[in-house]
Short mmCIF file of C-alpha atoms and ligand atoms in Angstrom, two decimals:
data_model
loop_
_atom_site.label_atom_id
_atom_site.label_comp_id
_atom_site.label_asym_id
_atom_site.label_seq_id
_atom_site.Cartn_x
_atom_site.Cartn_y
_atom_site.Cartn_z
CA MET A 1 30.76 2.69 36.94
CA ILE A 2 27.58 3.24 35.05
CA THR A 3 25.05 4.93 37.28
CA SER A 4 22.20 5.76 34.93
CA THR A 5 18.81 4.44 36.01
CA PRO A 6 17.57 1.56 33.91
CA GLN A 7 14.94 2.46 31.36
CA GLU A 8 11.56 0.79 31.25
CA PRO A 9 11.51 -2.28 29.02
CA VAL A 10 10.51 -1.56 25.45
CA ARG A 11 8.15 -3.74 23.45
CA VAL A 12 8.39 -4.36 19.71
CA ASP A 13 5.88 -6.58 17.92
CA VAL A 14 6.56 -8.56 14.78
CA HIS A 15 3.36 -9.30 12.89
CA THR A 16 3.41 -12.20 10.49
CA GLY A 17 0.70 -14.26 8.90
CA ALA A 18 0.92 -17.06 11.40
CA ARG A 19 1.30 -15.15 14.65
CA THR A 20 2.56 -12.08 16.44
CA SER A 21 5.88 -12.38 18.10
CA THR A 22 6.81 -9.97 20.86
CA ILE A 23 10.27 -8.65 21.56
CA TRP A 24 11.02 -7.22 25.00
CA ILE A 25 14.17 -5.16 25.35
CA GLY A 26 15.37 -3.88 28.70
CA GLU A 27 18.35 -3.59 30.96
CA GLY A 28 18.14 -6.32 33.60
CA ILE A 29 15.11 -7.91 31.97
CA ALA A 30 16.80 -11.33 32.07
CA ASP A 31 15.86 -11.41 35.75
CA ARG A 32 12.21 -11.38 34.73
CA ILE A 33 12.15 -14.08 32.07
CA GLY A 34 9.81 -16.33 34.06
CA PRO A 35 6.99 -13.79 34.53
CA LEU A 36 7.42 -12.58 30.93
CA LEU A 37 7.02 -16.08 29.57
CA ASP A 38 4.02 -16.56 31.87
CA ALA A 39 2.45 -13.36 30.56
CA HIS A 40 2.82 -14.61 26.99
CA LYS A 41 1.59 -18.09 27.93
CA VAL A 42 4.77 -19.74 26.76
CA GLY A 43 4.44 -23.46 27.42
CA ALA A 44 3.32 -25.25 30.52
CA ARG A 45 6.73 -26.92 30.55
CA ARG A 46 9.80 -25.05 29.38
CA PHE A 47 12.95 -26.65 28.09
CA ILE A 48 16.01 -24.45 28.06
CA VAL A 49 18.57 -25.07 25.32
CA SER A 50 21.96 -23.46 25.78
CA SER A 51 25.69 -24.16 25.50
CA PRO A 52 28.16 -25.04 28.28
CA VAL A 53 30.00 -21.71 27.86
CA ILE A 54 26.89 -19.57 28.04
CA TRP A 55 25.40 -21.61 30.84
CA ARG A 56 28.56 -21.29 32.93
CA LEU A 57 28.42 -17.51 32.58
CA HIS A 58 24.70 -16.85 32.86
CA GLY A 59 23.03 -20.12 33.85
CA ALA A 60 22.54 -19.30 37.52
CA GLN A 61 20.79 -16.04 36.71
CA ILE A 62 18.58 -17.59 34.03
CA ARG A 63 17.72 -20.58 36.19
CA ASP A 64 16.68 -18.31 39.07
CA ALA A 65 14.67 -16.14 36.72
CA MET A 66 12.86 -19.18 35.36
CA GLY A 67 12.29 -20.88 38.68
CA GLY A 68 14.74 -23.75 38.19
CA GLY A 69 15.18 -26.31 35.46
CA GLU A 70 18.03 -28.25 33.92
CA PRO A 71 19.12 -27.05 30.50
CA ILE A 72 19.73 -29.15 27.43
CA LEU A 73 23.32 -28.20 26.57
CA ILE A 74 24.68 -28.49 23.08
CA PRO A 75 28.30 -27.74 22.22
CA ASP A 76 29.23 -24.29 21.08
CA GLY A 77 30.36 -23.27 17.66
CA GLU A 78 29.23 -23.14 14.07
CA ARG A 79 30.37 -26.70 13.40
CA PHE A 80 27.82 -27.99 15.91
CA LYS A 81 24.97 -26.19 14.17
CA ASN A 82 23.89 -29.44 12.58
CA LEU A 83 21.27 -32.18 12.58
CA GLN A 84 23.19 -34.13 15.21
CA SER A 85 22.68 -31.33 17.73
CA VAL A 86 19.04 -31.11 16.71
CA SER A 87 18.77 -34.83 17.30
CA LYS A 88 20.27 -34.43 20.75
CA ILE A 89 17.60 -31.87 21.58
CA TYR A 90 14.82 -34.17 20.26
CA GLU A 91 16.15 -36.97 22.40
CA ALA A 92 16.10 -34.88 25.57
CA LEU A 93 12.59 -33.66 24.76
CA ILE A 94 11.28 -37.16 24.09
CA ARG A 95 12.88 -38.64 27.20
CA ALA A 96 11.38 -35.87 29.32
CA GLY A 97 7.98 -36.41 27.76
CA ALA A 98 7.71 -32.96 26.20
CA ASP A 99 4.31 -32.57 24.55
CA ARG A 100 2.53 -30.04 22.35
CA GLY A 101 2.07 -27.76 25.33
CA SER A 102 5.80 -27.60 25.99
CA ALA A 103 8.13 -24.83 24.87
CA VAL A 104 11.78 -24.47 23.95
CA VAL A 105 13.66 -21.50 25.41
CA ALA A 106 16.89 -20.89 23.49
CA VAL A 107 19.51 -19.11 25.57
CA GLY A 108 22.57 -18.21 23.51
CA GLY A 109 23.98 -16.73 20.35
CA GLY A 110 22.81 -17.34 16.81
CA VAL A 111 24.10 -20.89 16.73
CA ILE A 112 22.03 -21.96 19.73
CA GLY A 113 19.01 -19.92 18.59
CA ASP A 114 19.01 -21.36 15.07
CA THR A 115 19.57 -24.95 16.23
CA ALA A 116 17.12 -24.93 19.16
CA GLY A 117 14.67 -22.99 17.01
CA PHE A 118 14.80 -25.65 14.30
CA ALA A 119 14.22 -28.37 16.90
CA ALA A 120 11.20 -26.42 18.19
CA ALA A 121 9.90 -25.90 14.64
CA THR A 122 9.93 -29.61 13.90
CA TYR A 123 9.38 -31.46 17.18
CA LEU A 124 5.76 -32.69 17.10
CA ARG A 125 5.39 -30.52 13.97
CA GLY A 126 6.21 -27.44 15.96
CA ILE A 127 6.10 -26.35 19.59
CA THR A 128 6.36 -22.88 21.11
CA LEU A 129 9.72 -21.13 20.96
CA ALA A 130 11.21 -18.29 23.00
CA HIS A 131 14.61 -16.70 22.50
CA VAL A 132 16.94 -15.22 25.07
CA PRO A 133 19.75 -14.01 22.79
CA THR A 134 23.15 -13.54 24.43
CA THR A 135 25.27 -12.14 21.59
CA LEU A 136 24.80 -8.75 19.99
CA LEU A 137 24.33 -10.46 16.64
CA ALA A 138 21.56 -12.63 18.05
CA GLN A 139 19.93 -9.65 19.82
CA VAL A 140 19.70 -7.52 16.69
CA ASP A 141 19.42 -10.15 14.01
CA SER A 142 19.12 -13.91 14.39
CA SER A 143 16.49 -14.01 17.17
CA VAL A 144 14.18 -11.73 15.20
CA GLY A 145 12.33 -12.81 12.08
CA GLY A 146 11.67 -16.50 12.55
CA LYS A 147 14.38 -18.05 10.41
CA VAL A 148 15.70 -21.18 12.09
CA GLY A 149 17.92 -23.92 10.77
CA VAL A 150 21.17 -25.78 10.66
CA ASN A 151 24.08 -26.42 8.33
CA HIS A 152 24.63 -29.47 6.14
CA ALA A 153 28.08 -30.88 5.47
CA LEU A 154 27.65 -29.60 1.89
CA GLY A 155 26.65 -26.05 2.77
CA LYS A 156 25.65 -23.51 5.38
CA ASN A 157 22.04 -22.95 6.47
CA LEU A 158 20.69 -25.41 3.89
CA ILE A 159 18.22 -27.06 6.27
CA GLY A 160 15.67 -24.78 7.86
CA ALA A 161 12.21 -23.49 8.50
CA PHE A 162 10.29 -20.38 9.40
CA HIS A 163 9.19 -20.55 13.02
CA GLN A 164 8.37 -17.29 14.73
CA PRO A 165 9.27 -17.13 18.41
CA ALA A 166 6.39 -16.29 20.73
CA VAL A 167 8.68 -14.05 22.76
CA VAL A 168 12.21 -12.69 22.51
CA VAL A 169 13.74 -11.39 25.73
CA ILE A 170 16.68 -9.06 25.07
CA ASP A 171 18.84 -7.90 27.95
CA PRO A 172 21.85 -5.78 26.92
CA LEU A 173 23.50 -6.59 30.26
CA LEU A 174 24.02 -10.17 29.07
CA LEU A 175 26.51 -8.76 26.56
CA ARG A 176 28.99 -7.70 29.23
CA THR A 177 30.70 -11.09 29.07
CA LEU A 178 30.83 -11.22 25.29
CA PRO A 179 34.37 -11.19 23.84
CA ARG A 180 35.11 -7.89 22.08
CA ARG A 181 35.49 -9.43 18.66
CA GLU A 182 32.10 -11.14 18.92
CA PHE A 183 30.60 -7.89 20.09
CA ARG A 184 32.11 -6.03 17.16
CA SER A 185 30.79 -8.64 14.76
CA GLY A 186 27.24 -7.83 15.90
CA LEU A 187 27.91 -4.12 15.71
CA TYR A 188 28.50 -4.31 11.96
CA GLU A 189 24.92 -5.58 11.62
CA VAL A 190 23.77 -2.52 13.57
CA VAL A 191 25.71 -0.40 11.07
CA LYS A 192 23.92 -2.33 8.33
CA TYR A 193 20.52 -1.33 9.76
CA GLY A 194 21.72 2.25 9.80
CA MET A 195 22.74 1.97 6.15
CA ILE A 196 19.50 0.41 4.98
CA ALA A 197 17.00 2.37 7.03
CA SER A 198 18.24 4.93 9.53
CA ARG A 199 20.84 7.62 9.23
CA GLU A 200 20.12 8.46 12.85
CA LEU A 201 21.15 4.99 13.98
CA PHE A 202 24.26 5.19 11.81
CA ASP A 203 25.17 8.54 13.36
CA ARG A 204 24.47 7.25 16.85
CA VAL A 205 26.94 4.39 16.42
CA ALA A 206 29.51 6.75 14.92
CA GLY A 207 29.01 9.34 17.66
CA SER A 208 29.03 7.04 20.68
CA THR A 209 31.39 4.24 19.73
CA LYS A 210 33.20 4.45 23.06
CA ALA A 211 30.06 4.13 25.19
CA ILE A 212 28.87 1.30 22.96
CA PHE A 213 32.11 -0.64 23.39
CA ALA A 214 31.88 0.03 27.14
CA ARG A 215 28.52 -1.82 26.83
CA ASP A 216 26.77 1.13 28.46
CA PRO A 217 23.18 -0.12 28.40
CA ALA A 218 21.84 3.42 28.18
CA VAL A 219 23.46 3.76 24.75
CA LEU A 220 23.43 0.14 23.67
CA GLY A 221 19.76 -0.44 24.55
CA PRO A 222 18.38 2.16 22.13
CA ALA A 223 20.70 0.98 19.33
CA ILE A 224 19.47 -2.60 19.80
CA GLU A 225 15.89 -1.40 19.96
CA GLU A 226 16.17 0.59 16.75
CA SER A 227 17.81 -2.37 14.98
CA CYS A 228 15.03 -4.71 16.12
CA ARG A 229 12.38 -2.22 15.02
CA ILE A 230 13.88 -2.04 11.55
CA LYS A 231 14.10 -5.80 11.19
CA ALA A 232 10.62 -6.27 12.72
CA GLU A 233 9.11 -3.84 10.27
CA VAL A 234 10.73 -5.47 7.27
CA VAL A 235 9.79 -8.98 8.40
CA SER A 236 6.22 -7.92 9.18
CA GLN A 237 5.86 -6.82 5.57
CA ASP A 238 7.70 -9.72 4.00
CA GLU A 239 8.14 -12.76 6.22
CA ARG A 240 9.26 -15.15 3.48
CA GLU A 241 11.70 -12.97 1.60
CA GLY A 242 9.57 -12.33 -1.45
CA GLY A 243 11.09 -8.92 -1.98
CA LEU A 244 11.50 -6.31 0.73
CA ARG A 245 13.24 -8.67 3.15
CA ARG A 246 16.14 -8.77 0.71
CA ILE A 247 17.25 -5.33 1.87
CA LEU A 248 18.40 -7.06 5.06
CA ASN A 249 20.98 -8.72 2.82
CA PHE A 250 22.82 -5.46 2.21
CA GLY A 251 26.52 -6.36 2.23
CA HIS A 252 25.74 -10.07 2.34
CA THR A 253 26.34 -11.06 -1.29
CA VAL A 254 30.05 -10.33 -1.10
CA GLY A 255 30.12 -11.03 2.67
CA HIS A 256 28.81 -14.59 2.34
CA ALA A 257 31.25 -15.26 -0.48
CA LEU A 258 34.18 -14.10 1.66
CA GLU A 259 33.04 -16.36 4.50
CA ALA A 260 32.57 -19.33 2.21
CA ILE A 261 35.93 -19.17 0.43
CA THR A 262 37.73 -18.92 3.78
CA LYS A 263 35.66 -21.86 5.09
CA TYR A 264 34.08 -19.74 7.83
CA ARG A 265 37.36 -19.62 9.68
CA ARG A 266 38.86 -16.24 8.95
CA PHE A 267 35.99 -13.83 9.39
CA ARG A 268 33.33 -13.50 12.02
CA HIS A 269 30.07 -13.06 10.13
CA GLY A 270 29.85 -9.32 10.80
CA GLU A 271 33.43 -8.75 9.67
CA ALA A 272 32.69 -10.29 6.29
CA ILE A 273 29.55 -8.16 6.09
CA ALA A 274 31.61 -5.05 6.84
CA TYR A 275 33.68 -5.78 3.73
CA GLY A 276 30.52 -6.63 1.82
CA MET A 277 28.99 -3.27 2.69
CA LEU A 278 32.14 -1.48 1.54
CA ALA A 279 31.99 -3.34 -1.77
CA ALA A 280 28.28 -2.60 -2.19
CA ALA A 281 28.83 1.09 -1.44
CA ASP A 282 31.74 1.25 -3.85
CA LEU A 283 29.68 -0.38 -6.58
CA ALA A 284 26.89 2.11 -5.95
CA VAL A 285 29.27 5.06 -6.23
CA ALA A 286 30.69 3.65 -9.46
CA ARG A 287 27.24 3.52 -11.04
CA GLY A 288 26.35 7.00 -9.84
CA ALA A 289 23.73 5.87 -7.33
CA LEU A 290 25.53 6.96 -4.16
CA ALA A 291 27.50 10.10 -3.33
CA ASP A 292 31.16 9.36 -2.64
CA GLY A 293 30.95 11.29 0.64
CA GLU A 294 28.43 8.71 1.91
CA ARG A 295 30.72 5.83 0.97
CA GLN A 296 33.55 7.57 2.79
CA ALA A 297 31.43 8.00 5.92
CA LEU A 298 30.73 4.26 5.90
CA ALA A 299 34.41 3.47 5.40
CA ARG A 300 35.34 5.82 8.27
CA LEU A 301 32.83 4.24 10.64
CA ILE A 302 33.95 0.71 9.80
CA ALA A 303 37.58 1.72 10.33
CA GLN A 304 36.62 3.38 13.61
CA LEU A 305 35.09 0.15 14.93
CA GLY A 306 38.40 -1.69 14.66
CA PRO A 307 40.58 -3.76 12.38
CA LEU A 308 39.18 -6.33 9.99
CA PRO A 309 40.99 -9.56 9.05
CA PRO A 310 43.08 -9.16 5.89
CA LEU A 311 41.71 -10.09 2.48
CA ALA A 312 44.47 -9.07 0.07
CA ASP A 313 45.42 -12.73 -0.52
CA LEU A 314 41.92 -13.76 -1.64
CA PRO A 315 41.51 -14.30 -5.39
CA ILE A 316 38.62 -12.49 -7.03
CA PRO A 317 37.68 -15.48 -9.25
CA ASP A 318 37.04 -17.53 -6.09
CA VAL A 319 34.76 -14.82 -4.72
CA MET A 320 32.90 -14.62 -8.03
CA ASP A 321 32.40 -18.42 -8.06
CA ALA A 322 31.09 -18.37 -4.51
CA MET A 323 28.63 -15.59 -5.37
CA ARG A 324 27.33 -17.54 -8.34
CA ARG A 325 26.67 -20.51 -6.08
CA ASP A 326 24.86 -18.37 -3.50
CA LYS A 327 21.13 -18.60 -3.01
CA LYS A 328 20.74 -14.96 -4.01
CA VAL A 329 21.16 -15.73 -7.65
CA VAL A 330 17.62 -16.17 -8.98
CA ASN A 331 17.18 -17.44 -12.55
CA GLY A 332 20.79 -16.60 -13.29
CA ARG A 333 20.38 -12.95 -12.33
CA LEU A 334 22.09 -11.41 -9.36
CA HIS A 335 19.80 -9.52 -7.02
CA PHE A 336 22.01 -6.98 -5.41
CA VAL A 337 21.17 -4.50 -2.68
CA ILE A 338 22.93 -1.18 -3.17
CA ALA A 339 23.00 1.85 -0.92
CA ILE A 340 21.64 5.02 -2.44
CA ALA A 341 22.30 7.08 0.70
CA ILE A 342 23.05 6.36 4.34
CA GLY A 343 19.62 5.16 5.47
CA ALA A 344 18.28 4.14 2.06
CA THR A 345 18.84 1.21 -0.27
CA ALA A 346 17.55 -0.09 -3.56
CA THR A 347 17.51 -3.60 -4.99
CA VAL A 348 18.89 -3.81 -8.47
CA GLU A 349 18.83 -6.77 -10.78
CA ASP A 350 21.22 -5.70 -13.47
CA VAL A 351 24.54 -5.84 -11.66
CA THR A 352 27.13 -7.27 -14.00
CA GLU A 353 30.06 -9.42 -13.09
CA GLU A 354 32.33 -6.68 -14.44
CA GLU A 355 30.99 -4.15 -11.96
CA LEU A 356 31.38 -6.57 -9.10
CA ARG A 357 34.89 -7.49 -10.14
CA ALA A 358 35.85 -3.83 -10.31
CA ALA A 359 34.49 -3.23 -6.80
CA LEU A 360 36.47 -6.20 -5.48
CA VAL A 361 39.64 -4.90 -7.14
CA ARG A 362 39.16 -1.58 -5.38
CA LEU A 363 38.50 -3.40 -2.11
CA GLY A 364 42.02 -4.82 -2.49
CA LEU A 365 41.51 -8.46 -3.42
CA GLN A 366 43.76 -10.37 -5.79
CA ARG A 367 42.91 -10.10 -9.47
CA SER A 368 43.54 -13.76 -10.24
N1 NAD B 401 18.24 -16.90 11.94
C1 NAD B 401 18.67 -15.79 11.40
O1 NAD B 401 17.91 -14.97 10.89
C2 NAD B 401 20.13 -15.50 11.46
C3 NAD B 401 20.60 -14.22 11.15
C4 NAD B 401 21.96 -13.97 11.27
C5 NAD B 401 22.82 -14.99 11.67
N2 NAD B 401 22.33 -16.23 11.94
C6 NAD B 401 23.22 -17.32 12.39
O2 NAD B 401 23.78 -16.94 13.64
C7 NAD B 401 25.01 -17.64 13.82
C8 NAD B 401 26.03 -16.72 14.41
O3 NAD B 401 25.58 -16.26 15.65
P1 NAD B 401 26.54 -15.55 16.71
O4 NAD B 401 27.36 -14.54 16.01
O5 NAD B 401 25.70 -15.16 17.84
O6 NAD B 401 27.58 -16.69 17.07
P2 NAD B 401 27.60 -17.86 18.16
O7 NAD B 401 26.24 -18.31 18.51
O8 NAD B 401 28.55 -18.86 17.65
O9 NAD B 401 28.23 -17.14 19.44
C9 NAD B 401 29.53 -16.62 19.35
C10 NAD B 401 30.37 -17.02 20.56
O10 NAD B 401 29.98 -16.24 21.67
C11 NAD B 401 29.81 -17.04 22.82
N3 NAD B 401 28.81 -16.36 23.64
C12 NAD B 401 27.49 -16.22 23.40
N4 NAD B 401 26.93 -15.41 24.30
C13 NAD B 401 27.91 -15.04 25.15
C14 NAD B 401 27.95 -14.18 26.26
N5 NAD B 401 26.89 -13.49 26.68
N6 NAD B 401 29.15 -14.01 26.90
C15 NAD B 401 30.27 -14.65 26.46
N7 NAD B 401 30.28 -15.46 25.40
C16 NAD B 401 29.12 -15.65 24.74
C17 NAD B 401 29.40 -18.37 22.28
O11 NAD B 401 29.73 -19.37 23.19
C18 NAD B 401 30.22 -18.46 20.99
O12 NAD B 401 31.50 -18.97 21.26
C19 NAD B 401 25.38 -18.20 12.46
O13 NAD B 401 25.20 -19.59 12.46
C20 NAD B 401 24.39 -17.54 11.50
O14 NAD B 401 24.07 -18.36 10.42
C21 NAD B 401 21.02 -16.49 11.84
ZN1 ZN B 402 24.12 -10.94 8.62
#
């Protein structure tokens, strides 16, 4: 039993050119969604978008907190993050007569948030959006920063927009029902924030892994808050990924490639990023930018969080091809985020394929 008294909700603001978006983080705050949305003047009419799984688990609570309302349910899973689901949302909005004063409230993980967010960004050229993220990944990453979008049959996240949510309501208690592997996937993104900006956060995850896995809100809440603060700060300075925002991609160059060559079936996103961070740290050590002790600390923490799917059967040439196709290659040069210490990164533009290949060999992938 966890008996600690809930902390007061914490507020984090994300300032971007177009608007300020406010993140509220607090244990039990999901019970107060209605008044929070009122306070931020979110839509005269609110349309909830969720999935059957999430709605079965948390629908009654959310409905009570919002004073009723039938949700628009779209099926769960990455393969439904597409224009057909967006179309389904449009249809429900049109049939219900949603107008410019209406709002979309996305209740779910990153798939629901990205899809519902894209519908909100484009319906009537954009209506108000609020997020109630229900996965750890969505609470620390996808609901913050305003990127929304869907996949195309020819590639992931190819269709999208920037649409800042008016409000994000983050309740760590919603994570109690999240399967452990999904939870862990989000935790690797928390580790990423530690690596790019906060040794303290990194140490907190390492030092309280047990309480975190027990979903103790007293420990989890502050880790989520710190992650959101880091992302909010980066996004406030660079909404459209002109430069600084790239540091959020630490571990993602290799990570995305691993996901792509296994057709998004083998790794949860965070698991691929865990490998990507190991590769990026290894590369940094090899070029003398990072002390080996720091790389080892990262490797220890990742091992401590649990097993990762195997990758020894994956051929390095496939990974290299996938990286070349990735959006992060600009004018033929690879922008690569390397760690220079736990809590500090640098973007380098002179990473060679040889260096990358060597890091992948040491990570244990197949040479050919
Ligand atoms: N917009 C961004 O900036 C951004 C950033 C990172 C990732 N993303 C996107 O996020 C998506 C991944 O998001 P995700 O990891 O949240 O996956 P997800 O949305 O697929 O959710 C994972 C699973 O957890 C279930 N689930 C959700 N909440 C639950 C709860 N409280 N209890 C029990 N089960 C629950 C869902 O039904 C689903 O099966 C990807 O499509 C990725 O591209 C977007
Ligand atoms: Zn990520």
